[in-house]
Amino acid sequence: MYIYLQSSGFKKIDPSVTCRHSSRMELSYILASIAFVLFLLYFYLSWQYNYWQRRGIPSAKGTIPGLGHMLPVFTVQKSMGTLGEDIYKEGKNYSMIGFYRLFTPLLLIRDPELVKNVLLTNFSSFSENPFKINCLEKDELISLNPFFVNGEKWKQARAPLTNSFSSMKLKMMLSLVLNVGSKLSNYLHNQCKDNNDKIDLNLKKLCHKFTGEISSTGMGIEAHNFQEELQPKNGEMTYNQIINKIFDNPSLNTGIHQMIMFFMPTLAKLFKLSITPKEVDQYFRQIAKTIINNRKKEKRTYNDFMQIVLDYQKTHDSNMHEETLAAAHMLSFAADVYETSAITMSFLIMDIASRPEIQEKVRNEIVSLLKKYNGELTYDALKEMTYLEKVLNESQRMNHIGGTFFKICTKKIKLEGNDGLSCVIKPGQTVAFSAYGLQMDSKYWQEPEKFNPERFNEDEKNNRHKFTFLPFGEGPRICVGMRMAAILIKVAVFTIIKDFSVEVSPKMIFPIERDESSFLNSPKGGFWVTIKPLKSTR
């Protein structure tokens, strides 16, 4: 390369020098661009993760750029329930505290009066649950479960269940529950007889047999959970195996899947993540079709959940096909009765097994009521099991099923805490509650780690804020099946404690540790008990 210089004429320039100079300029440009992008990213993240500070609300520590506070949930080190509890404890001096789900700011409410404000007083501003159906073609049936439905459709979906669980309908279905209780009793006696009067068993599996039999019988079918010789052969799935497919769904059993499923709807739709496995959908559609056709031919009335639903559908118009609507209600009933009731029952029986003096008091109450009602377990006798109800409440206090739950704001509102903190919540924003935190807070419960059923006598209940105890939620969207759940749990405990002693098995891991990989609260290693028949029975 040549260039003319006035002083010396033409001079040859080495091309490699020019290339090196150009390369240095390009590299400098690239580094400057990267630095600028990093600066913009830093500025954006700093601004994004200062959302709560800008509003004068304390924020939980440990924010990770891009993940917020969700890393332990993604890595299955903590369940969402435990994360909410930890944030609740961190904000112990405040009525509310902020945290981040990835980039999204969430507000955790700690003040029971504010909890009441959100769940009850200003329900119209927080009427929606955050969980959406992401794949309607796969989840058409479960999409009618009141938990997933919002707006006017929520009221329509809830109405048949509310009707089904009225006092009159529950009395009608009690004979069904008692019949299953008899099956449970016979099963335990036979198992003990075959195993030298003592059996070690996984309590949750036993409770699943009971709740599975309740939900199947309630829909007019036989699961034969206590008669294995009558269950399907040749590779066909049993009723419990069908229902278990919902709760063994990978979308519900890993931290990443849970986050995508429940908090990242766009991504969930892209991957078509669903709650209802194909086999479950087909099973309930076929069962609904068969039962409807059979009952139209028989022209007789049954005292079960299926009959209540069919009678309700006759008097209420719907644009959904009769069989699809019935299958949807059957699936909702089955799922609600099967899992959460079994977990609650398992914790309750474990709490009774580990405290012999409480077990004896429960048994004495049962014996006393049987004498009063001539040896029969009636609807009124169940209502009079006040000590067992206290024990159930205390067990639910210490072992909430979900731990943390959420509500979506639908109408702008200002929340004001009793400590002077206030925050304007806009439509689309999420508020959270830690039932674990509220129900184990020494501010509301004296010695919260101690199991004490007398916390639920009338005097203590009246002196304690109602919204510090949320086993079924609260407000208009409180669990519609809670009265049914209480009945079947009481019947199961009555059946076992009346004729058997229950002890903690050596297989049980004590002290109990939460299985953080589980979507619903469960102990590591499962529930294990030893059951023996009482000498005075049979």
Coordinates of C-alpha atoms in Angstrom, one line a residue:
M1 CA 0.0 0.0 0.0
Y2 CA 1.3 3.5 -0.9
I3 CA 0.4 6.9 0.4
Y4 CA 1.7 10.3 -0.7
L5 CA 3.5 12.4 2.0
Q6 CA 4.3 16.0 1.1
S7 CA 7.7 15.9 2.8
S8 CA 9.0 12.7 1.4
G9 CA 6.8 11.7 -1.5
F10 CA 5.4 8.2 -1.6
K11 CA 5.9 5.8 1.4
K12 CA 4.9 2.2 1.7
I13 CA 2.6 1.2 4.6
D14 CA 2.4 -2.3 6.0
P15 CA -1.2 -3.6 5.5
S16 CA -0.9 -5.7 8.7
V17 CA -0.6 -2.6 10.8
T18 CA -3.8 -1.2 9.3
C19 CA -5.6 -4.5 10.0
R20 CA -4.4 -4.6 13.6
H21 CA -5.5 -1.1 14.1
S22 CA -8.9 -1.9 12.6
S23 CA -9.2 -5.0 14.8
R24 CA -8.5 -3.0 17.9
M25 CA -11.2 -0.6 16.9
E26 CA -13.7 -3.4 16.3
L27 CA -12.8 -5.1 19.6
S28 CA -13.1 -1.8 21.5
Y29 CA -16.5 -1.2 19.8
I30 CA -17.7 -4.7 20.8
L31 CA -16.5 -4.3 24.4
A32 CA -18.1 -0.9 24.7
S33 CA -21.4 -2.4 23.3
I34 CA -21.3 -5.3 25.8
A35 CA -20.5 -2.9 28.6
F36 CA -23.5 -0.7 27.6
V37 CA -25.8 -3.7 27.4
L38 CA -24.7 -4.9 30.8
F39 CA -25.2 -1.4 32.2
L40 CA -28.7 -1.3 30.7
L41 CA -29.4 -4.8 32.2
Y42 CA -28.0 -3.8 35.5
F43 CA -30.1 -0.6 35.5
Y44 CA -33.2 -2.5 34.5
L45 CA -32.8 -5.2 37.1
S46 CA -31.9 -2.7 39.8
W47 CA -35.1 -0.8 38.9
Q48 CA -37.2 -3.9 38.7
Y49 CA -36.0 -5.4 42.0
N50 CA -36.5 -2.1 43.8
Y51 CA -40.2 -2.2 43.1
W52 CA -41.2 -2.6 46.8
Q53 CA -38.6 -0.1 48.1
R54 CA -40.0 2.5 45.8
R55 CA -43.3 2.0 47.4
G56 CA -42.1 2.0 51.0
I57 CA -42.7 -1.7 51.5
P58 CA -39.9 -3.9 53.0
S59 CA -38.6 -6.6 50.7
A60 CA -37.3 -10.1 51.4
K61 CA -33.5 -10.5 51.2
G62 CA -31.7 -12.8 48.8
T63 CA -33.1 -11.6 45.4
I64 CA -31.3 -13.3 42.5
P65 CA -31.4 -11.4 39.1
G66 CA -33.8 -13.1 36.7
L67 CA -35.1 -15.6 39.4
G68 CA -36.2 -13.3 42.2
H69 CA -36.7 -15.5 45.2
M70 CA -37.6 -18.7 43.3
L71 CA -34.3 -20.5 43.1
P72 CA -35.0 -22.8 46.0
V73 CA -38.3 -23.7 44.5
F74 CA -36.8 -24.4 41.1
T75 CA -34.1 -26.6 42.7
V76 CA -36.7 -28.3 44.9
Q77 CA -34.9 -27.2 48.1
K78 CA -38.1 -25.6 49.3
S79 CA -41.7 -26.0 48.4
M80 CA -43.8 -22.9 47.7
G81 CA -45.3 -23.3 51.2
T82 CA -41.9 -23.3 52.9
L83 CA -40.7 -20.3 50.9
G84 CA -43.8 -18.4 51.9
E85 CA -43.2 -19.3 55.6
D86 CA -39.6 -18.2 55.5
I87 CA -40.6 -14.8 54.0
Y88 CA -43.4 -14.5 56.6
K89 CA -40.8 -15.0 59.4
E90 CA -38.4 -12.6 57.8
G91 CA -41.1 -9.9 57.8
K92 CA -42.0 -10.5 61.5
N93 CA -42.0 -6.7 62.3
Y94 CA -44.3 -5.8 59.4
S95 CA -47.9 -6.2 58.3
M96 CA -46.8 -6.9 54.7
I97 CA -43.5 -7.8 52.9
G98 CA -42.7 -7.9 49.2
F99 CA -40.9 -10.6 47.2
Y100 CA -40.3 -11.6 43.6
R101 CA -41.5 -14.5 41.5
L102 CA -38.9 -14.2 38.7
F103 CA -39.4 -10.6 37.6
T104 CA -42.9 -10.3 39.1
P105 CA -43.4 -8.5 42.4
L106 CA -45.7 -10.3 44.9
L107 CA -47.0 -9.0 48.2
L108 CA -47.2 -11.3 51.2
I109 CA -49.8 -10.3 53.7
R110 CA -49.0 -11.0 57.4
D111 CA -51.6 -9.0 59.3
P112 CA -54.8 -11.2 60.0
E113 CA -57.0 -8.1 59.6
L114 CA -55.5 -7.6 56.1
V115 CA -56.0 -11.2 55.4
K116 CA -59.7 -10.8 56.3
N117 CA -59.8 -7.6 54.1
V118 CA -58.6 -9.5 51.1
L119 CA -60.4 -12.8 51.5
L120 CA -63.7 -11.5 52.8
T121 CA -64.3 -7.8 53.3
N122 CA -63.0 -6.7 49.8
F123 CA -63.5 -10.1 48.1
S124 CA -64.7 -8.3 44.9
S125 CA -61.2 -6.9 44.5
F126 CA -59.5 -10.3 45.0
S127 CA -62.0 -12.8 43.6
E128 CA -59.7 -14.8 41.4
N129 CA -57.2 -17.6 42.0
P130 CA -54.0 -17.3 40.0
F131 CA -54.0 -20.8 38.6
K132 CA -55.3 -21.0 35.0
I133 CA -56.0 -23.9 32.7
N134 CA -53.3 -23.8 30.1
C135 CA -54.5 -26.6 27.7
L136 CA -58.3 -26.6 27.5
E137 CA -58.5 -29.5 25.0
K138 CA -56.8 -31.7 27.6
D139 CA -58.2 -30.2 30.8
E140 CA -61.8 -29.6 29.8
L141 CA -63.2 -31.6 32.7
I142 CA -61.0 -30.1 35.4
S143 CA -61.6 -26.6 34.0
L144 CA -65.0 -26.7 35.7
N145 CA -63.5 -27.3 39.1
P146 CA -64.4 -24.1 41.2
F147 CA -60.7 -23.7 42.1
F148 CA -59.8 -23.0 38.5
V149 CA -62.8 -21.0 37.4
N150 CA -63.3 -17.2 37.8
G151 CA -66.0 -14.6 37.3
E152 CA -69.6 -15.7 36.8
K153 CA -68.5 -19.1 35.6
W154 CA -67.0 -19.7 39.1
K155 CA -70.5 -19.3 40.7
Q156 CA -72.0 -21.6 38.1
A157 CA -69.3 -24.3 38.7
R158 CA -69.6 -24.0 42.5
A159 CA -73.4 -24.2 42.7
P160 CA -73.8 -28.0 42.1
L161 CA -71.2 -28.7 44.8
T162 CA -72.7 -26.3 47.3
N163 CA -76.0 -28.0 46.7
S164 CA -74.4 -31.4 47.2
F165 CA -72.8 -30.5 50.5
S166 CA -75.9 -29.0 52.2
S167 CA -76.8 -30.4 55.7
M168 CA -79.7 -32.4 54.2
K169 CA -77.6 -33.9 51.4
L170 CA -74.8 -34.8 53.8
K171 CA -77.2 -36.6 56.0
M172 CA -78.4 -38.5 52.9
M173 CA -74.8 -39.5 52.0
L174 CA -73.8 -40.5 55.6
S175 CA -75.0 -44.1 55.1
L176 CA -72.6 -44.3 52.1
V177 CA -69.7 -43.1 54.3
L178 CA -70.6 -45.5 57.1
N179 CA -70.7 -48.4 54.7
V180 CA -67.2 -47.6 53.6
G181 CA -66.2 -47.3 57.3
S182 CA -67.4 -50.9 57.8
K183 CA -65.3 -52.1 54.9
L184 CA -62.3 -50.3 56.5
S185 CA -63.0 -52.1 59.8
N186 CA -63.2 -55.5 58.2
Y187 CA -60.1 -54.9 56.2
L188 CA -58.0 -54.0 59.2
H189 CA -59.3 -56.9 61.3
N190 CA -58.5 -59.3 58.5
Q191 CA -55.0 -57.8 58.0
C192 CA -54.3 -58.1 61.7
K193 CA -55.6 -61.7 61.8
D194 CA -53.3 -62.6 58.9
N195 CA -50.2 -60.9 60.5
N196 CA -50.2 -62.1 64.2
D197 CA -52.5 -59.3 65.4
K198 CA -50.2 -56.5 64.3
I199 CA -49.6 -54.6 61.0
D200 CA -47.2 -52.0 60.0
L201 CA -48.6 -49.9 57.2
N202 CA -48.2 -46.8 55.2
L203 CA -51.0 -44.7 56.6
K204 CA -51.5 -42.6 53.5
K205 CA -52.1 -45.7 51.4
L206 CA -54.7 -46.8 53.9
C207 CA -56.4 -43.4 53.8
H208 CA -56.3 -43.5 50.0
K209 CA -58.2 -46.8 50.1
F210 CA -60.8 -45.1 52.3
T211 CA -61.1 -41.8 50.4
G212 CA -60.9 -43.6 47.0
E213 CA -63.8 -45.9 48.1
I214 CA -65.8 -42.8 49.3
S215 CA -65.3 -40.9 46.0
S216 CA -66.0 -44.0 43.8
T217 CA -69.1 -45.1 45.8
G218 CA -70.3 -41.5 45.8
M219 CA -70.4 -41.6 42.0
G220 CA -72.2 -45.0 41.8
I221 CA -69.2 -47.2 41.0
E222 CA -67.3 -49.8 43.0
A223 CA -63.5 -49.4 43.5
H224 CA -63.2 -52.6 45.6
N225 CA -60.2 -50.9 47.4
F226 CA -60.7 -53.3 50.4
Q227 CA -61.2 -56.4 48.3
E228 CA -58.2 -56.8 46.1
E229 CA -59.5 -60.1 44.7
L230 CA -62.3 -58.1 43.0
Q231 CA -60.1 -55.4 41.4
P232 CA -59.4 -55.3 37.7
K233 CA -57.0 -57.9 36.3
N234 CA -55.1 -58.3 33.0
G235 CA -53.2 -55.0 33.3
E236 CA -56.3 -52.8 33.7
M237 CA -55.9 -49.9 36.1
T238 CA -57.8 -49.8 39.4
Y239 CA -59.8 -46.7 40.4
N240 CA -57.1 -45.5 42.8
Q241 CA -54.4 -45.9 40.1
I242 CA -56.5 -43.8 37.8
I243 CA -56.9 -41.0 40.4
N244 CA -53.2 -41.2 41.4
K245 CA -52.3 -40.3 37.8
I246 CA -53.5 -36.8 38.5
F247 CA -51.3 -36.4 41.6
D248 CA -48.3 -38.2 40.2
N249 CA -48.4 -35.9 37.2
P250 CA -44.8 -34.6 36.5
S251 CA -46.4 -31.1 36.0
L252 CA -47.2 -31.1 39.7
N253 CA -44.2 -32.9 41.1
T254 CA -41.1 -30.8 40.2
G255 CA -40.3 -27.3 41.2
I256 CA -39.7 -26.1 37.6
H257 CA -42.9 -27.7 36.3
Q258 CA -44.9 -26.2 39.1
M259 CA -43.6 -22.8 38.5
I260 CA -44.3 -23.0 34.7
M261 CA -47.7 -24.6 35.3
F262 CA -49.0 -22.1 37.8
F263 CA -47.1 -18.9 37.3
M264 CA -46.0 -18.8 33.7
P265 CA -49.2 -19.4 31.7
T266 CA -47.7 -18.4 28.3
L267 CA -44.9 -20.9 28.6
A268 CA -47.3 -23.5 29.9
K269 CA -49.6 -23.0 26.9
L270 CA -46.6 -23.3 24.6
F271 CA -45.6 -26.6 26.1
K272 CA -49.3 -27.7 26.5
L273 CA -48.8 -28.6 30.1
S274 CA -52.0 -30.1 31.5
I275 CA -53.3 -31.4 34.8
T276 CA -55.5 -34.2 33.6
P277 CA -53.8 -37.2 32.1
K278 CA -55.5 -38.7 29.0
E279 CA -56.4 -41.9 30.7
V280 CA -58.2 -40.0 33.5
D281 CA -60.2 -37.9 31.1
Q282 CA -61.3 -40.9 29.1
Y283 CA -62.2 -42.9 32.2
F284 CA -64.5 -40.2 33.7
R285 CA -66.2 -39.6 30.4
Q286 CA -66.9 -43.3 29.9
I287 CA -68.1 -43.7 33.5
A288 CA -70.4 -40.7 33.3
K289 CA -71.9 -42.0 30.0
T290 CA -72.5 -45.5 31.4
I291 CA -74.1 -44.2 34.7
I292 CA -76.4 -41.7 33.0
N293 CA -77.6 -44.3 30.5
N294 CA -78.1 -46.9 33.3
R295 CA -80.0 -44.6 35.6
K296 CA -82.3 -43.4 32.8
K297 CA -83.3 -47.0 32.2
E298 CA -83.6 -47.9 35.9
K299 CA -85.7 -44.9 36.8
R300 CA -84.8 -45.1 40.5
T301 CA -83.2 -42.6 42.9
Y302 CA -79.8 -43.1 44.6
N303 CA -78.5 -41.3 47.7
D304 CA -75.2 -40.5 46.3
F305 CA -73.2 -37.5 44.9
M306 CA -73.9 -38.5 41.2
Q307 CA -77.7 -38.5 41.8
I308 CA -77.5 -35.0 43.4
V309 CA -75.5 -33.7 40.4
L310 CA -77.9 -35.3 37.8
D311 CA -80.9 -33.9 39.6
Y312 CA -79.3 -30.4 39.7
Q313 CA -78.6 -30.5 36.0
K314 CA -82.2 -31.3 35.2
T315 CA -83.3 -28.0 36.8
H316 CA -80.5 -25.8 35.5
D317 CA -79.7 -25.1 31.9
S318 CA -76.2 -25.5 30.6
N319 CA -74.7 -25.1 27.1
M320 CA -72.4 -28.1 27.9
H321 CA -73.2 -31.7 26.9
E322 CA -74.9 -33.6 29.8
E323 CA -72.3 -36.3 29.9
T324 CA -69.3 -33.9 29.8
L325 CA -70.8 -31.8 32.6
A326 CA -71.5 -34.9 34.8
A327 CA -67.9 -36.2 34.1
A328 CA -66.5 -32.8 35.1
H329 CA -68.3 -32.8 38.4
M330 CA -67.4 -36.4 39.1
L331 CA -63.7 -35.6 38.5
S332 CA -63.9 -32.6 40.8
F333 CA -65.5 -34.6 43.5
A334 CA -63.0 -37.5 43.1
A335 CA -59.9 -35.3 43.1
D336 CA -61.1 -33.1 46.1
V337 CA -62.1 -36.0 48.3
Y338 CA -59.3 -38.3 47.4
E339 CA -56.0 -36.5 48.0
T340 CA -56.4 -33.6 50.4
S341 CA -58.7 -35.6 52.7
A342 CA -56.2 -38.5 52.8
I343 CA -53.3 -36.2 53.7
T344 CA -55.4 -34.4 56.4
M345 CA -56.5 -37.8 57.8
S346 CA -52.9 -39.2 57.7
F347 CA -51.6 -36.2 59.7
L348 CA -54.4 -36.5 62.2
I349 CA -54.0 -40.2 62.8
M350 CA -50.3 -39.8 63.1
D351 CA -50.8 -37.0 65.7
I352 CA -53.1 -39.3 67.6
A353 CA -50.7 -42.3 67.4
S354 CA -47.8 -40.2 68.7
R355 CA -49.8 -39.0 71.8
P356 CA -51.3 -41.9 73.7
E357 CA -53.1 -39.7 76.2
I358 CA -55.0 -37.9 73.4
Q359 CA -55.8 -41.2 71.7
E360 CA -57.4 -42.4 74.9
K361 CA -59.5 -39.2 75.2
V362 CA -60.7 -39.6 71.6
R363 CA -61.6 -43.3 72.3
N364 CA -63.5 -42.4 75.5
E365 CA -65.5 -39.8 73.6
I366 CA -66.4 -42.4 70.9
V367 CA -67.4 -45.0 73.5
S368 CA -69.5 -42.4 75.4
L369 CA -71.4 -41.3 72.2
L370 CA -72.0 -44.9 71.1
K371 CA -73.7 -45.5 74.5
K372 CA -75.8 -42.3 74.1
Y373 CA -76.9 -43.3 70.5
N374 CA -77.5 -47.0 71.2
G375 CA -74.4 -48.2 69.4
E376 CA -75.0 -46.3 66.2
L377 CA -72.9 -43.6 64.6
T378 CA -75.5 -41.0 63.6
Y379 CA -75.1 -37.5 62.0
D380 CA -75.9 -36.0 65.4
A381 CA -73.3 -38.2 67.1
L382 CA -70.7 -37.0 64.6
K383 CA -71.5 -33.4 65.4
E384 CA -71.1 -34.1 69.1
M385 CA -67.5 -35.4 68.7
T386 CA -66.2 -32.1 70.0
Y387 CA -63.0 -33.3 71.4
L388 CA -62.1 -35.2 68.1
E389 CA -62.9 -31.9 66.3
K390 CA -60.4 -30.0 68.5
V391 CA -57.8 -32.6 67.8
L392 CA -58.5 -32.3 64.0
N393 CA -58.3 -28.5 64.2
E394 CA -55.0 -28.7 66.0
S395 CA -53.6 -31.2 63.6
Q396 CA -54.6 -28.9 60.7
R397 CA -53.1 -25.9 62.4
M398 CA -49.7 -27.6 62.6
N399 CA -49.9 -29.4 59.2
H400 CA -51.6 -27.1 56.7
I401 CA -52.0 -28.9 53.3
G402 CA -50.7 -26.2 51.0
G403 CA -48.8 -23.7 53.3
T404 CA -49.0 -20.7 50.9
F405 CA -51.9 -19.6 48.7
F406 CA -52.5 -16.6 46.4
K407 CA -55.1 -14.2 45.1
I408 CA -55.2 -12.0 42.0
C409 CA -56.3 -8.4 42.3
T410 CA -59.3 -7.7 40.0
K411 CA -60.1 -4.1 41.2
K412 CA -57.7 -1.4 42.4
I413 CA -57.6 -1.2 46.1
K414 CA -55.4 0.3 48.9
L415 CA -54.3 -2.0 51.7
E416 CA -53.3 -0.4 55.0
G417 CA -51.6 -2.3 57.8
N418 CA -51.9 -1.7 61.5
D419 CA -48.2 -0.6 61.5
G420 CA -48.7 2.3 59.1
L421 CA -47.6 0.5 56.0
S422 CA -49.9 0.9 53.0
C423 CA -49.8 -0.3 49.4
V424 CA -52.0 0.3 46.3
I425 CA -52.7 -3.0 44.6
K426 CA -53.6 -2.8 40.9
P427 CA -55.6 -5.3 38.8
G428 CA -53.4 -8.3 37.8
Q429 CA -51.1 -8.1 40.8
T430 CA -50.8 -11.0 43.1
V431 CA -51.0 -11.1 46.9
A432 CA -49.9 -14.1 48.9
F433 CA -50.7 -15.6 52.4
S434 CA -48.6 -18.0 54.5
A435 CA -50.9 -20.3 56.4
Y436 CA -47.8 -22.0 57.7
G437 CA -46.6 -18.7 59.1
L438 CA -50.0 -17.5 60.5
Q439 CA -50.8 -20.8 62.1
M440 CA -47.4 -21.2 63.8
D441 CA -46.9 -17.6 64.9
S442 CA -46.3 -17.2 68.6
K443 CA -48.0 -13.8 68.4
Y444 CA -51.3 -15.6 68.0
W445 CA -50.6 -19.1 69.5
Q446 CA -48.9 -19.7 72.8
E447 CA -46.2 -22.3 72.4
P448 CA -47.1 -23.0 68.8
E449 CA -44.8 -26.0 68.5
K450 CA -46.8 -27.8 71.2
F451 CA -49.8 -30.0 70.2
N452 CA -52.7 -28.7 72.3
P453 CA -56.3 -29.4 71.2
E454 CA -57.6 -27.1 73.9
R455 CA -56.6 -24.1 71.8
F456 CA -59.9 -24.7 70.1
N457 CA -62.2 -24.5 73.1
E458 CA -64.8 -21.7 72.7
D459 CA -63.1 -19.2 74.9
E460 CA -59.8 -19.3 73.1
K461 CA -61.5 -19.3 69.7
N462 CA -63.5 -16.2 70.6
N463 CA -60.3 -14.4 71.8
R464 CA -58.3 -15.2 68.8
H465 CA -58.5 -13.5 65.4
K466 CA -60.4 -15.9 63.1
F467 CA -58.1 -15.3 60.1
T468 CA -55.1 -16.8 61.9
F469 CA -56.5 -20.3 61.2
L470 CA -57.0 -21.1 57.5
P471 CA -57.2 -24.8 56.9
F472 CA -59.8 -24.5 54.2
G473 CA -59.1 -20.9 53.2
E474 CA -61.8 -18.3 54.0
G475 CA -64.4 -16.0 52.5
P476 CA -66.7 -16.8 49.5
R477 CA -64.1 -19.1 48.0
I478 CA -63.6 -21.2 51.1
C479 CA -63.3 -24.9 50.3
V480 CA -66.8 -26.0 49.4
G481 CA -66.3 -29.6 50.5
M482 CA -64.9 -28.9 54.0
R483 CA -68.0 -30.2 55.8
M484 CA -68.0 -33.4 53.8
A485 CA -64.2 -33.8 54.5
A486 CA -64.9 -33.4 58.2
I487 CA -67.5 -36.1 58.2
L488 CA -65.5 -38.7 56.3
I489 CA -62.4 -37.9 58.4
K490 CA -64.4 -38.4 61.6
V491 CA -65.9 -41.6 60.4
A492 CA -62.4 -43.0 59.5
V493 CA -60.9 -42.1 62.9
F494 CA -64.0 -43.4 64.7
T495 CA -63.7 -46.7 62.8
I496 CA -60.0 -47.1 63.6
I497 CA -59.8 -45.8 67.2
K498 CA -62.9 -47.7 68.3
D499 CA -61.4 -51.1 67.7
F500 CA -57.7 -50.6 67.3
S501 CA -54.7 -49.0 69.0
V502 CA -52.4 -47.0 66.8
E503 CA -48.7 -46.5 67.5
V504 CA -45.9 -44.8 65.6
S505 CA -44.0 -47.4 63.5
P506 CA -40.2 -47.7 63.8
K507 CA -40.2 -46.9 60.0
M508 CA -41.5 -43.4 60.7
I509 CA -39.0 -40.6 60.4
F510 CA -39.1 -38.5 63.6
P511 CA -39.0 -35.6 64.1
I512 CA -41.2 -35.1 61.0
E513 CA -39.5 -33.2 58.1
R514 CA -41.4 -31.8 55.2
D515 CA -40.8 -33.4 51.8
E516 CA -40.0 -30.2 49.9
S517 CA -40.4 -31.9 46.6
S518 CA -44.1 -32.5 47.2
F519 CA -46.7 -30.0 45.9
L520 CA -48.9 -30.7 48.9
N521 CA -47.5 -31.1 52.5
S522 CA -46.1 -34.5 53.1
P523 CA -43.4 -35.9 55.5
K524 CA -40.2 -37.4 54.2
G525 CA -40.4 -41.1 54.1
G526 CA -44.2 -41.1 54.4
F527 CA -46.6 -41.9 57.3
W528 CA -45.9 -45.2 59.0
V529 CA -48.0 -46.6 61.9
T530 CA -48.4 -49.9 63.7
I531 CA -52.1 -51.0 64.2
K532 CA -53.2 -53.6 66.7
P533 CA -56.8 -54.7 67.6
L534 CA -58.0 -53.8 71.1
K535 CA -58.4 -56.9 73.3
S536 CA -62.1 -56.1 73.9
T537 CA -63.0 -56.2 70.2
R538 CA -64.1 -59.3 68.3

